[in-house]
Amino acid sequence: MTIFPSLHGTVEVPRISITERLFQGLAPRADAVAMIDGPTGREVTAGALMEGIQRLAGGLTERDILPGGTVALLAPNIPEYAVVFHGVAWGGGTVTTLNPTYTAPEIQHQLQDAGASVLVTIPMFEEVARAGMAGTGVRHLIVIGGGGEGSLSLEDVMGAPLTAQAPVDLDAHIVVLPYSSGTTGRPKGVMLTHANLVANLTQSGAVAGITPSDTAVAFLPFFHIYGMTVLMNLFLAQQARLVTMPRFDLEQFLGLIQTHKATRLYIVPPVALALAKHPLVDRFDLSSVEEIFSGAAPLGPETEAAVGARFGAVSVQGYGMTEMSPISHMTVGGNVRHGSSGQAVPSTECRIVDPATGRDLGPGEEGELWVRGPQVMKGYLNNLDATAETLVEGGWLRTGDLAVIDAEGFMSIRDRLKELIKFKGFAVAPAEVEAALIAHPGIVDAAVIGRPSEEAGEEPVAFVVRAPDAEVDAPALQAHCEGCLAHYKHPAEYRFVDSVPKSASGKILRRELRDAIKAEMD
């Protein structure tokens, strides 16, 4: 067995709850502003945040919802998100976070699967929340700011402060139940414990370099593990400041960076493309930005370098999965390798395994990335088969991603294992073709999928988004690909579209594109 250990050693993970870890970052600065609601400028101090968390935990305990209950949270990025999340955690409950773009049937499925008894939302989502509650075990609807008849306001639920963490088994109690993106099937509840989350904050905090002088604009949704861990939890735990954005808007994002002098940007590849190419960027003073961190999907080295150069900042990538709380890799100390997701965080081990033979591979060889560490999930809720497929003997998590690790421990994602296109027996990685297409100055986004072909088995089809005013056509893109890709990687067809479908975390929804192709062929 060939194991790649973290070159950053190990860390000692404190035996405390996730909210106790958060309070370590809030208590020393009780009078300082910890969170700002971006659109309104409303400020919340660290002390007020702690008080809200403890009062909500007390109120939910008085109503016999906690400890032990599951609370669903359907809300955008607002300061109250942290109050609800940690109020439930402090009171010994479980939070299941819902995607605000979900339809009523999707909400209903998650509420039923998670066993939620309470749903917390905002007035804007109250109608769909009520529809999604139908036929579930939800007994209470709590609306932040107040809602319609039969609901409670968040203030109504506040009680006497619960001044100590409700007793929980740190290794067994499920503190949060986010649902995986569903791009590989129906969403599955990922069981993460207090120990998982605290481990990942400790691992990433040891190398991320976040300090009390840092500010970030948080548009990455808190319901998703990337925004939840890296921004809502890690940033506050490191005594830094968060400016929340309920939804992403490029002009507003740039304005908030300028107004609040944000030092760190946490983004996804679609935003990286905009920051690298959009003319709006030049209208703002963004000189405060020191580091730009992209995650959730691979970012081509050209775009990564371009966005860093445009901002005069360090541009880096990281890697993770909901199932790993989420971080396993990140760029450390400015040691940048464009196109790489960085090195394993402390206390993390990796293997590269040949998916065809199960044989361990060495440095520079491409195979499936397997990861082991204290951040790895307990399993999938109510899904033993999926858990057994993902968590294998020895505590290893199979990521389903094809990767390469070099002799210095730098890991680069090649593609999703199941997204590979087989063209006449040759494996074509969509991410590689997409990066090549996006490198063309007339293209701002691209997605590549395989289309069934009698002659080739599968052939690549590219969906591309032109830059504003660009006149690039298919022959021009073909000529471009001939200069940078082997022939078998060239798309058989280029389709010009207005946008590429993506999940909230920035992953391309290839299934939607495949379904569209299939419908045409049927």
Short mmCIF file of C-alpha atoms in Angstrom, two decimals:
data_model
loop_
_atom_site.label_atom_id
_atom_site.label_comp_id
_atom_site.label_asym_id
_atom_site.label_seq_id
_atom_site.Cartn_x
_atom_site.Cartn_y
_atom_site.Cartn_z
CA MET A 1 0.00 0.00 0.00
CA THR A 2 1.40 3.41 -1.02
CA ILE A 3 0.28 6.14 1.38
CA PHE A 4 0.93 9.85 0.84
CA PRO A 5 0.99 11.43 4.34
CA SER A 6 0.45 15.14 4.87
CA LEU A 7 3.75 16.96 4.59
CA HIS A 8 2.40 19.35 7.25
CA GLY A 9 2.44 16.74 9.98
CA THR A 10 -0.37 16.19 12.44
CA VAL A 11 -2.51 18.37 14.68
CA GLU A 12 -4.06 17.72 18.06
CA VAL A 13 -7.82 18.10 17.76
CA PRO A 14 -9.43 19.57 20.90
CA ARG A 15 -12.19 17.51 22.48
CA ILE A 16 -14.87 20.20 22.33
CA SER A 17 -18.07 20.83 20.38
CA ILE A 18 -18.15 22.86 17.18
CA THR A 19 -19.89 25.73 18.99
CA GLU A 20 -17.39 25.67 21.85
CA ARG A 21 -14.71 26.06 19.16
CA LEU A 22 -16.63 28.98 17.64
CA PHE A 23 -16.95 30.63 21.05
CA GLN A 24 -13.17 30.46 21.45
CA GLY A 25 -13.01 32.90 18.54
CA LEU A 26 -15.94 35.06 19.65
CA ALA A 27 -15.49 35.44 23.42
CA PRO A 28 -12.18 37.39 23.36
CA ARG A 29 -13.73 40.07 21.11
CA ALA A 30 -17.28 40.38 22.44
CA ASP A 31 -17.60 44.07 21.53
CA ALA A 32 -16.09 43.72 18.05
CA VAL A 33 -18.18 43.33 14.90
CA ALA A 34 -18.15 39.68 13.82
CA MET A 35 -20.76 39.70 11.04
CA ILE A 36 -22.22 42.35 8.75
CA ASP A 37 -25.33 41.90 6.63
CA GLY A 38 -24.00 43.05 3.27
CA PRO A 39 -27.13 44.55 1.65
CA THR A 40 -28.22 46.55 4.73
CA GLY A 41 -24.95 47.16 6.57
CA ARG A 42 -26.47 45.78 9.80
CA GLU A 43 -23.68 44.84 12.23
CA VAL A 44 -23.66 41.99 14.74
CA THR A 45 -21.01 41.90 17.44
CA ALA A 46 -19.35 38.71 18.61
CA GLY A 47 -21.07 39.10 21.97
CA ALA A 48 -24.52 39.51 20.41
CA LEU A 49 -23.90 36.44 18.28
CA MET A 50 -23.01 34.36 21.33
CA GLU A 51 -26.03 35.66 23.24
CA GLY A 52 -28.37 34.81 20.35
CA ILE A 53 -26.96 31.31 20.09
CA GLN A 54 -27.35 30.64 23.82
CA ARG A 55 -30.86 32.14 23.98
CA LEU A 56 -32.06 30.11 21.00
CA ALA A 57 -30.62 26.93 22.51
CA GLY A 58 -32.41 27.76 25.74
CA GLY A 59 -35.72 28.44 24.01
CA LEU A 60 -35.63 25.26 21.94
CA THR A 61 -34.79 23.31 25.08
CA GLU A 62 -37.74 24.86 26.93
CA ARG A 63 -40.00 23.68 24.08
CA ASP A 64 -38.61 20.13 24.31
CA ILE A 65 -37.18 20.32 20.80
CA LEU A 66 -33.65 20.00 22.15
CA PRO A 67 -31.63 18.06 22.96
CA GLY A 68 -31.94 15.35 20.35
CA GLY A 69 -34.21 17.03 17.80
CA THR A 70 -33.45 17.75 14.15
CA VAL A 71 -33.99 21.32 12.93
CA ALA A 72 -34.10 22.09 9.20
CA LEU A 73 -32.74 25.45 8.07
CA LEU A 74 -33.94 27.01 4.81
CA ALA A 75 -32.37 30.45 4.55
CA PRO A 76 -29.87 32.53 2.58
CA ASN A 77 -26.62 33.90 3.98
CA ILE A 78 -27.65 36.23 6.80
CA PRO A 79 -26.17 36.63 10.31
CA GLU A 80 -29.11 34.70 11.79
CA TYR A 81 -27.95 31.60 9.91
CA ALA A 82 -25.06 31.25 12.36
CA VAL A 83 -27.41 31.86 15.31
CA VAL A 84 -29.75 29.04 14.25
CA PHE A 85 -26.99 26.62 13.24
CA HIS A 86 -25.05 27.01 16.46
CA GLY A 87 -28.09 27.44 18.68
CA VAL A 88 -29.19 23.96 17.65
CA ALA A 89 -25.66 22.57 18.01
CA TRP A 90 -25.21 24.18 21.46
CA GLY A 91 -28.49 22.68 22.60
CA GLY A 92 -27.53 19.14 21.56
CA GLY A 93 -29.52 18.90 18.34
CA THR A 94 -28.90 18.25 14.66
CA VAL A 95 -29.14 20.83 11.88
CA THR A 96 -30.04 19.78 8.35
CA THR A 97 -29.32 22.56 5.87
CA LEU A 98 -31.59 23.04 2.86
CA ASN A 99 -30.78 24.58 -0.51
CA PRO A 100 -32.84 27.80 -0.82
CA THR A 101 -33.48 27.06 -4.49
CA TYR A 102 -35.24 23.77 -3.70
CA THR A 103 -38.78 23.14 -4.83
CA ALA A 104 -41.46 21.93 -2.41
CA PRO A 105 -40.98 18.23 -3.34
CA GLU A 106 -37.22 18.52 -2.79
CA ILE A 107 -37.78 20.18 0.59
CA GLN A 108 -40.29 17.49 1.51
CA HIS A 109 -37.86 14.69 0.64
CA GLN A 110 -35.10 16.12 2.82
CA LEU A 111 -37.41 16.90 5.74
CA GLN A 112 -38.70 13.33 5.69
CA ASP A 113 -35.32 11.71 5.20
CA ALA A 114 -33.66 13.78 7.93
CA GLY A 115 -36.54 13.34 10.38
CA ALA A 116 -36.85 17.08 11.01
CA SER A 117 -39.39 18.30 13.57
CA VAL A 118 -38.74 22.03 13.08
CA LEU A 119 -38.23 24.14 9.96
CA VAL A 120 -36.62 27.58 10.18
CA THR A 121 -36.90 29.92 7.20
CA ILE A 122 -37.37 33.57 6.13
CA PRO A 123 -40.54 35.30 4.87
CA MET A 124 -39.42 35.06 1.24
CA PHE A 125 -39.34 31.26 1.44
CA GLU A 126 -42.34 30.77 3.72
CA GLU A 127 -44.74 29.72 0.95
CA VAL A 128 -42.49 27.00 -0.47
CA ALA A 129 -41.51 25.97 3.07
CA ARG A 130 -45.15 25.40 4.03
CA ALA A 131 -45.73 23.40 0.85
CA GLY A 132 -42.64 21.30 1.55
CA MET A 133 -43.73 20.62 5.14
CA ALA A 134 -46.91 18.88 4.02
CA GLY A 135 -46.92 15.23 5.00
CA THR A 136 -43.69 15.45 7.01
CA GLY A 137 -42.98 15.25 10.72
CA VAL A 138 -42.36 19.00 11.03
CA ARG A 139 -44.36 20.35 14.00
CA HIS A 140 -43.06 23.92 14.18
CA LEU A 141 -42.40 26.55 11.50
CA ILE A 142 -40.10 29.34 12.68
CA VAL A 143 -39.80 32.39 10.44
CA ILE A 144 -36.85 34.75 10.96
CA GLY A 145 -38.43 38.20 11.25
CA GLY A 146 -41.93 36.81 11.66
CA GLY A 147 -44.32 34.95 9.36
CA GLY A 148 -47.93 34.07 8.77
CA GLU A 149 -50.55 32.44 10.94
CA GLY A 150 -49.42 29.30 12.72
CA SER A 151 -45.74 30.19 12.60
CA LEU A 152 -43.36 31.45 15.28
CA SER A 153 -40.85 34.24 14.90
CA LEU A 154 -37.24 33.56 15.82
CA GLU A 155 -37.56 36.13 18.61
CA ASP A 156 -40.63 34.29 19.96
CA VAL A 157 -38.54 31.16 20.41
CA MET A 158 -35.69 32.84 22.26
CA GLY A 159 -35.50 31.81 25.91
CA ALA A 160 -33.25 32.04 28.93
CA PRO A 161 -29.65 31.54 27.80
CA LEU A 162 -28.27 28.01 27.91
CA THR A 163 -24.86 28.79 29.33
CA ALA A 164 -23.12 25.46 28.70
CA GLN A 165 -22.93 23.03 25.82
CA ALA A 166 -25.60 20.33 26.13
CA PRO A 167 -23.83 17.00 26.72
CA VAL A 168 -23.18 15.13 23.46
CA ASP A 169 -20.96 12.28 22.31
CA LEU A 170 -18.50 14.21 20.14
CA ASP A 171 -17.69 11.17 17.99
CA ALA A 172 -21.21 9.84 17.54
CA HIS A 173 -23.68 12.72 17.70
CA ILE A 174 -24.62 14.05 14.25
CA VAL A 175 -24.40 17.83 14.58
CA VAL A 176 -25.08 18.64 10.94
CA LEU A 177 -26.72 16.74 8.13
CA PRO A 178 -25.96 18.48 4.84
CA TYR A 179 -27.11 16.74 1.69
CA SER A 180 -24.67 15.94 -1.09
CA SER A 181 -25.20 17.80 -4.33
CA GLY A 182 -27.15 15.04 -6.02
CA THR A 183 -25.16 15.31 -9.25
CA THR A 184 -24.46 11.58 -9.00
CA GLY A 185 -27.93 10.53 -7.88
CA ARG A 186 -30.59 11.53 -5.40
CA PRO A 187 -29.22 13.72 -2.58
CA LYS A 188 -27.90 11.77 0.40
CA GLY A 189 -27.67 12.98 3.99
CA VAL A 190 -24.02 13.21 5.05
CA MET A 191 -23.61 12.49 8.77
CA LEU A 192 -21.00 14.82 10.26
CA THR A 193 -20.15 14.83 13.96
CA HIS A 194 -18.81 17.53 16.27
CA ALA A 195 -15.47 15.72 16.10
CA ASN A 196 -15.50 15.86 12.29
CA LEU A 197 -16.16 19.60 12.14
CA VAL A 198 -13.74 20.55 14.92
CA ALA A 199 -11.06 18.38 13.31
CA ASN A 200 -11.46 20.13 9.97
CA LEU A 201 -11.36 23.59 11.55
CA THR A 202 -8.19 22.58 13.37
CA GLN A 203 -6.59 21.05 10.27
CA SER A 204 -7.40 23.92 7.93
CA GLY A 205 -6.91 26.63 10.54
CA ALA A 206 -3.37 25.42 11.14
CA VAL A 207 -2.33 26.21 7.57
CA ALA A 208 -4.85 28.71 6.14
CA GLY A 209 -3.23 31.77 7.71
CA ILE A 210 -6.53 33.48 8.59
CA THR A 211 -6.03 36.23 11.21
CA PRO A 212 -8.27 38.65 13.17
CA SER A 213 -7.41 41.37 10.64
CA ASP A 214 -9.04 39.44 7.79
CA THR A 215 -12.42 40.18 6.22
CA ALA A 216 -14.31 38.08 3.68
CA VAL A 217 -17.51 38.66 1.71
CA ALA A 218 -19.52 35.46 2.12
CA PHE A 219 -21.67 34.67 -0.90
CA LEU A 220 -20.85 30.95 -0.85
CA PRO A 221 -24.06 29.50 0.60
CA PHE A 222 -23.88 28.48 4.24
CA PHE A 223 -26.15 25.50 3.53
CA HIS A 224 -23.27 24.03 1.50
CA ILE A 225 -20.32 22.58 3.35
CA TYR A 226 -17.80 24.92 1.63
CA GLY A 227 -19.51 28.09 2.90
CA MET A 228 -20.50 26.43 6.17
CA THR A 229 -17.00 25.32 7.21
CA VAL A 230 -14.63 27.74 5.51
CA LEU A 231 -16.61 30.93 6.05
CA MET A 232 -19.32 30.65 8.70
CA ASN A 233 -17.28 28.44 11.05
CA LEU A 234 -13.56 28.76 10.31
CA PHE A 235 -13.56 32.49 9.67
CA LEU A 236 -15.45 33.31 12.86
CA ALA A 237 -13.44 30.79 14.89
CA GLN A 238 -10.23 32.50 13.73
CA GLN A 239 -11.58 35.86 14.99
CA ALA A 240 -11.97 37.25 11.47
CA ARG A 241 -14.95 39.23 10.12
CA LEU A 242 -17.70 38.12 7.72
CA VAL A 243 -19.86 40.21 5.39
CA THR A 244 -22.85 38.13 4.27
CA MET A 245 -24.50 38.13 0.83
CA PRO A 246 -27.90 36.42 0.48
CA ARG A 247 -27.34 35.82 -3.24
CA PHE A 248 -24.47 36.37 -5.62
CA ASP A 249 -24.41 39.49 -7.75
CA LEU A 250 -21.07 40.43 -9.30
CA GLU A 251 -21.46 44.20 -8.99
CA GLN A 252 -22.67 43.97 -5.39
CA PHE A 253 -19.86 41.53 -4.56
CA LEU A 254 -17.24 43.91 -5.93
CA GLY A 255 -18.85 46.84 -4.11
CA LEU A 256 -18.79 45.00 -0.78
CA ILE A 257 -15.14 44.06 -1.29
CA GLN A 258 -14.35 47.74 -1.85
CA THR A 259 -16.51 49.05 1.03
CA HIS A 260 -15.31 46.57 3.65
CA LYS A 261 -11.76 46.20 2.33
CA ALA A 262 -12.04 42.42 2.09
CA THR A 263 -8.68 40.69 2.30
CA ARG A 264 -9.65 37.15 1.27
CA LEU A 265 -12.03 35.97 -1.43
CA TYR A 266 -13.57 32.50 -1.32
CA ILE A 267 -15.03 31.67 -4.70
CA VAL A 268 -15.99 28.96 -7.18
CA PRO A 269 -14.78 28.60 -10.79
CA PRO A 270 -17.70 30.49 -12.42
CA VAL A 271 -16.91 33.51 -10.24
CA ALA A 272 -13.20 33.13 -10.97
CA LEU A 273 -14.01 33.39 -14.67
CA ALA A 274 -15.97 36.58 -14.09
CA LEU A 275 -13.24 38.09 -11.93
CA ALA A 276 -10.65 37.27 -14.58
CA LYS A 277 -12.56 38.61 -17.59
CA HIS A 278 -15.50 40.88 -16.71
CA PRO A 279 -15.05 44.63 -17.36
CA LEU A 280 -16.96 45.51 -14.15
CA VAL A 281 -13.92 44.50 -12.12
CA ASP A 282 -11.98 47.54 -13.32
CA ARG A 283 -14.53 49.96 -11.82
CA PHE A 284 -13.73 49.07 -8.21
CA ASP A 285 -10.81 49.50 -5.83
CA LEU A 286 -9.97 45.90 -4.95
CA SER A 287 -6.44 46.54 -3.72
CA SER A 288 -7.24 45.17 -0.24
CA VAL A 289 -7.50 41.61 -1.59
CA GLU A 290 -4.49 39.49 -0.63
CA GLU A 291 -5.62 35.94 -1.44
CA ILE A 292 -8.23 34.39 -3.72
CA PHE A 293 -9.21 30.81 -2.87
CA SER A 294 -11.23 28.74 -5.35
CA GLY A 295 -12.86 25.42 -4.54
CA ALA A 296 -15.83 23.11 -5.23
CA ALA A 297 -14.67 22.28 -8.77
CA PRO A 298 -11.36 22.26 -10.69
CA LEU A 299 -10.15 25.62 -11.99
CA GLY A 300 -7.94 25.73 -15.06
CA PRO A 301 -4.40 27.03 -14.45
CA GLU A 302 -4.81 29.84 -17.01
CA THR A 303 -7.87 31.24 -15.27
CA GLU A 304 -6.32 30.77 -11.83
CA ALA A 305 -3.25 32.73 -12.89
CA ALA A 306 -5.31 35.39 -14.68
CA VAL A 307 -7.52 36.21 -11.71
CA GLY A 308 -4.52 36.47 -9.41
CA ALA A 309 -2.69 38.73 -11.84
CA ARG A 310 -5.71 40.99 -12.30
CA PHE A 311 -6.06 41.50 -8.55
CA GLY A 312 -2.37 41.52 -7.76
CA ALA A 313 -3.14 38.79 -5.22
CA VAL A 314 -2.18 35.20 -4.53
CA SER A 315 -4.62 32.89 -6.35
CA VAL A 316 -4.91 29.34 -5.02
CA GLN A 317 -7.15 26.31 -4.99
CA GLY A 318 -8.29 23.78 -2.44
CA TYR A 319 -10.11 20.48 -2.56
CA GLY A 320 -12.77 18.86 -0.49
CA MET A 321 -16.09 17.05 -0.34
CA THR A 322 -19.13 17.28 1.89
CA GLU A 323 -18.10 13.81 3.08
CA MET A 324 -14.81 15.26 4.40
CA SER A 325 -16.25 18.22 6.32
CA PRO A 326 -15.01 19.29 3.60
CA ILE A 327 -11.30 20.12 3.35
CA SER A 328 -8.57 17.60 2.57
CA HIS A 329 -6.21 19.75 0.47
CA MET A 330 -5.27 23.40 0.23
CA THR A 331 -2.40 25.58 -0.90
CA VAL A 332 -0.21 26.49 2.05
CA GLY A 333 1.98 29.50 2.68
CA GLY A 334 1.85 30.97 -0.81
CA ASN A 335 3.50 27.87 -2.28
CA VAL A 336 1.39 28.15 -5.42
CA ARG A 337 1.13 25.58 -8.19
CA HIS A 338 -1.50 26.85 -10.61
CA GLY A 339 -3.85 24.04 -11.55
CA SER A 340 -3.10 22.15 -8.33
CA SER A 341 -5.42 21.84 -5.33
CA GLY A 342 -2.44 22.10 -2.99
CA GLN A 343 -1.20 19.65 -0.39
CA ALA A 344 -3.02 17.51 2.17
CA VAL A 345 -3.93 19.40 5.34
CA PRO A 346 -2.40 18.11 8.59
CA SER A 347 -3.48 14.68 9.88
CA THR A 348 -4.66 13.63 6.41
CA GLU A 349 -3.43 10.63 4.44
CA CYS A 350 -4.03 9.91 0.76
CA ARG A 351 -3.77 7.06 -1.69
CA ILE A 352 -4.00 6.99 -5.48
CA VAL A 353 -5.69 3.76 -6.57
CA ASP A 354 -6.08 2.31 -10.06
CA PRO A 355 -9.88 2.11 -10.47
CA ALA A 356 -9.59 -0.87 -12.80
CA THR A 357 -7.24 -3.06 -10.76
CA GLY A 358 -7.38 -1.68 -7.20
CA ARG A 359 -3.59 -1.38 -7.26
CA ASP A 360 -1.92 1.49 -5.40
CA LEU A 361 -0.10 3.95 -7.62
CA GLY A 362 2.87 6.19 -6.94
CA PRO A 363 3.82 9.84 -7.46
CA GLY A 364 2.85 11.21 -10.85
CA GLU A 365 0.47 8.36 -11.65
CA GLU A 366 -3.23 9.01 -12.23
CA GLY A 367 -5.90 7.12 -10.31
CA GLU A 368 -8.78 7.54 -7.89
CA LEU A 369 -8.02 9.67 -4.84
CA TRP A 370 -8.69 7.96 -1.50
CA VAL A 371 -8.50 9.98 1.74
CA ARG A 372 -8.29 9.10 5.43
CA GLY A 373 -8.43 11.46 8.39
CA PRO A 374 -10.51 12.68 11.35
CA GLN A 375 -12.60 14.88 9.06
CA VAL A 376 -14.11 11.91 7.17
CA MET A 377 -17.86 11.52 7.68
CA LYS A 378 -19.55 8.91 9.81
CA GLY A 379 -21.56 7.76 6.77
CA TYR A 380 -24.70 8.45 4.75
CA LEU A 381 -28.00 8.64 6.62
CA ASN A 382 -30.29 5.66 6.03
CA ASN A 383 -28.09 4.44 3.18
CA LEU A 384 -25.83 1.55 4.13
CA ASP A 385 -25.15 0.59 0.51
CA ALA A 386 -23.87 4.04 -0.47
CA THR A 387 -21.83 4.20 2.74
CA ALA A 388 -20.21 0.83 2.01
CA GLU A 389 -19.35 1.94 -1.53
CA THR A 390 -17.70 5.14 -0.29
CA LEU A 391 -16.11 4.18 3.04
CA VAL A 392 -13.92 1.11 2.63
CA GLU A 393 -11.74 -1.02 4.89
CA GLY A 394 -9.18 0.87 6.91
CA GLY A 395 -11.22 4.08 7.14
CA TRP A 396 -10.51 5.20 3.58
CA LEU A 397 -12.97 7.41 1.72
CA ARG A 398 -13.19 6.88 -2.03
CA THR A 399 -13.63 10.33 -3.54
CA GLY A 400 -14.66 9.27 -7.04
CA ASP A 401 -12.18 11.82 -8.39
CA LEU A 402 -9.24 11.01 -10.63
CA ALA A 403 -6.11 12.73 -9.37
CA VAL A 404 -2.33 12.84 -9.46
CA ILE A 405 -0.05 13.51 -6.48
CA ASP A 406 3.51 14.57 -7.24
CA ALA A 407 6.66 13.93 -5.23
CA GLU A 408 6.11 17.13 -3.21
CA GLY A 409 2.58 16.16 -2.23
CA PHE A 410 0.77 18.54 -4.59
CA MET A 411 -2.52 17.03 -5.71
CA SER A 412 -4.21 17.86 -9.00
CA ILE A 413 -7.72 16.73 -9.90
CA ARG A 414 -8.00 15.37 -13.41
CA ASP A 415 -11.74 14.70 -13.39
CA ARG A 416 -14.63 12.81 -11.87
CA LEU A 417 -14.14 9.09 -12.40
CA LYS A 418 -17.61 8.59 -13.82
CA GLU A 419 -17.43 11.71 -16.02
CA LEU A 420 -14.65 10.40 -18.22
CA ILE A 421 -15.49 10.24 -21.92
CA LYS A 422 -14.21 7.16 -23.73
CA PHE A 423 -13.45 8.11 -27.36
CA LYS A 424 -12.31 5.08 -29.38
CA GLY A 425 -10.81 3.65 -26.20
CA PHE A 426 -9.04 6.88 -25.22
CA ALA A 427 -10.06 8.52 -21.94
CA VAL A 428 -11.01 12.18 -22.34
CA ALA A 429 -11.27 14.26 -19.15
CA PRO A 430 -13.96 16.96 -19.58
CA ALA A 431 -12.22 19.34 -17.17
CA GLU A 432 -9.11 19.38 -19.36
CA VAL A 433 -11.08 20.24 -22.50
CA GLU A 434 -13.11 22.86 -20.60
CA ALA A 435 -9.95 24.54 -19.33
CA ALA A 436 -8.59 24.66 -22.88
CA LEU A 437 -11.78 26.23 -24.22
CA ILE A 438 -11.98 28.80 -21.42
CA ALA A 439 -8.40 29.81 -22.19
CA HIS A 440 -9.70 31.21 -25.51
CA PRO A 441 -10.25 34.98 -25.02
CA GLY A 442 -13.68 34.79 -26.65
CA ILE A 443 -15.04 32.16 -24.23
CA VAL A 444 -16.06 32.78 -20.61
CA ASP A 445 -17.45 29.37 -19.66
CA ALA A 446 -17.67 25.84 -21.00
CA ALA A 447 -18.95 22.36 -20.20
CA VAL A 448 -18.06 19.15 -22.01
CA ILE A 449 -19.99 15.87 -21.94
CA GLY A 450 -19.90 12.60 -23.83
CA ARG A 451 -22.45 11.81 -26.54
CA PRO A 452 -23.07 8.22 -27.62
CA SER A 453 -21.49 7.43 -31.00
CA GLU A 454 -21.70 4.24 -33.02
CA GLU A 455 -18.26 4.86 -34.48
CA ALA A 456 -16.37 6.06 -31.42
CA GLY A 457 -18.38 4.78 -28.46
CA GLU A 458 -18.59 8.33 -27.13
CA GLU A 459 -17.60 11.69 -28.57
CA PRO A 460 -17.07 14.98 -26.72
CA VAL A 461 -19.65 17.74 -27.14
CA ALA A 462 -18.83 21.24 -25.88
CA PHE A 463 -21.36 23.74 -24.57
CA VAL A 464 -19.66 27.14 -24.63
CA VAL A 465 -20.57 30.66 -23.50
CA ARG A 466 -19.17 33.54 -25.54
CA ALA A 467 -17.70 36.62 -23.90
CA PRO A 468 -19.76 39.79 -24.40
CA ASP A 469 -19.34 41.08 -27.99
CA ALA A 470 -17.14 38.12 -28.95
CA GLU A 471 -17.70 36.68 -32.42
CA VAL A 472 -15.85 33.41 -31.99
CA ASP A 473 -17.35 30.50 -33.93
CA ALA A 474 -16.91 26.73 -34.09
CA PRO A 475 -14.07 26.75 -36.67
CA ALA A 476 -12.14 29.21 -34.51
CA LEU A 477 -12.54 26.99 -31.46
CA GLN A 478 -11.54 23.94 -33.46
CA ALA A 479 -8.38 25.72 -34.58
CA HIS A 480 -7.72 26.73 -30.97
CA CYS A 481 -8.10 23.13 -29.74
CA GLU A 482 -5.80 21.85 -32.46
CA GLY A 483 -3.11 23.99 -30.92
CA CYS A 484 -3.47 22.72 -27.36
CA LEU A 485 -5.22 19.33 -27.26
CA ALA A 486 -4.57 15.90 -28.74
CA HIS A 487 -6.93 15.12 -31.61
CA TYR A 488 -9.04 12.62 -29.68
CA LYS A 489 -9.87 15.32 -27.13
CA HIS A 490 -11.35 17.71 -29.70
CA PRO A 491 -15.11 18.26 -29.36
CA ALA A 492 -17.15 16.76 -32.17
CA GLU A 493 -19.57 19.67 -31.83
CA TYR A 494 -19.59 23.14 -30.30
CA ARG A 495 -22.89 24.45 -28.99
CA PHE A 496 -23.11 28.13 -28.12
CA VAL A 497 -25.32 28.70 -25.07
CA ASP A 498 -26.20 31.61 -22.76
CA SER A 499 -25.05 29.80 -19.63
CA VAL A 500 -23.80 26.46 -18.32
CA PRO A 501 -26.09 24.82 -15.72
CA LYS A 502 -24.38 24.60 -12.34
CA SER A 503 -25.20 23.71 -8.75
CA ALA A 504 -25.04 26.28 -5.95
CA SER A 505 -21.49 25.15 -5.20
CA GLY A 506 -20.35 25.74 -8.77
CA LYS A 507 -20.30 22.17 -10.06
CA ILE A 508 -21.40 21.68 -13.64
CA LEU A 509 -24.72 19.83 -13.81
CA ARG A 510 -23.64 17.51 -16.59
CA ARG A 511 -26.70 15.37 -16.07
CA GLU A 512 -28.92 18.19 -17.41
CA LEU A 513 -26.77 18.46 -20.52
CA ARG A 514 -26.74 14.69 -21.01
CA ASP A 515 -30.53 14.58 -20.64
CA ALA A 516 -30.89 17.28 -23.31
CA ILE A 517 -28.66 15.32 -25.69
CA LYS A 518 -30.54 12.10 -24.96
CA ALA A 519 -33.88 13.76 -25.65
CA GLU A 520 -32.63 14.86 -29.06
CA MET A 521 -31.43 11.37 -29.94
CA ASP A 522 -34.58 9.54 -28.80
#
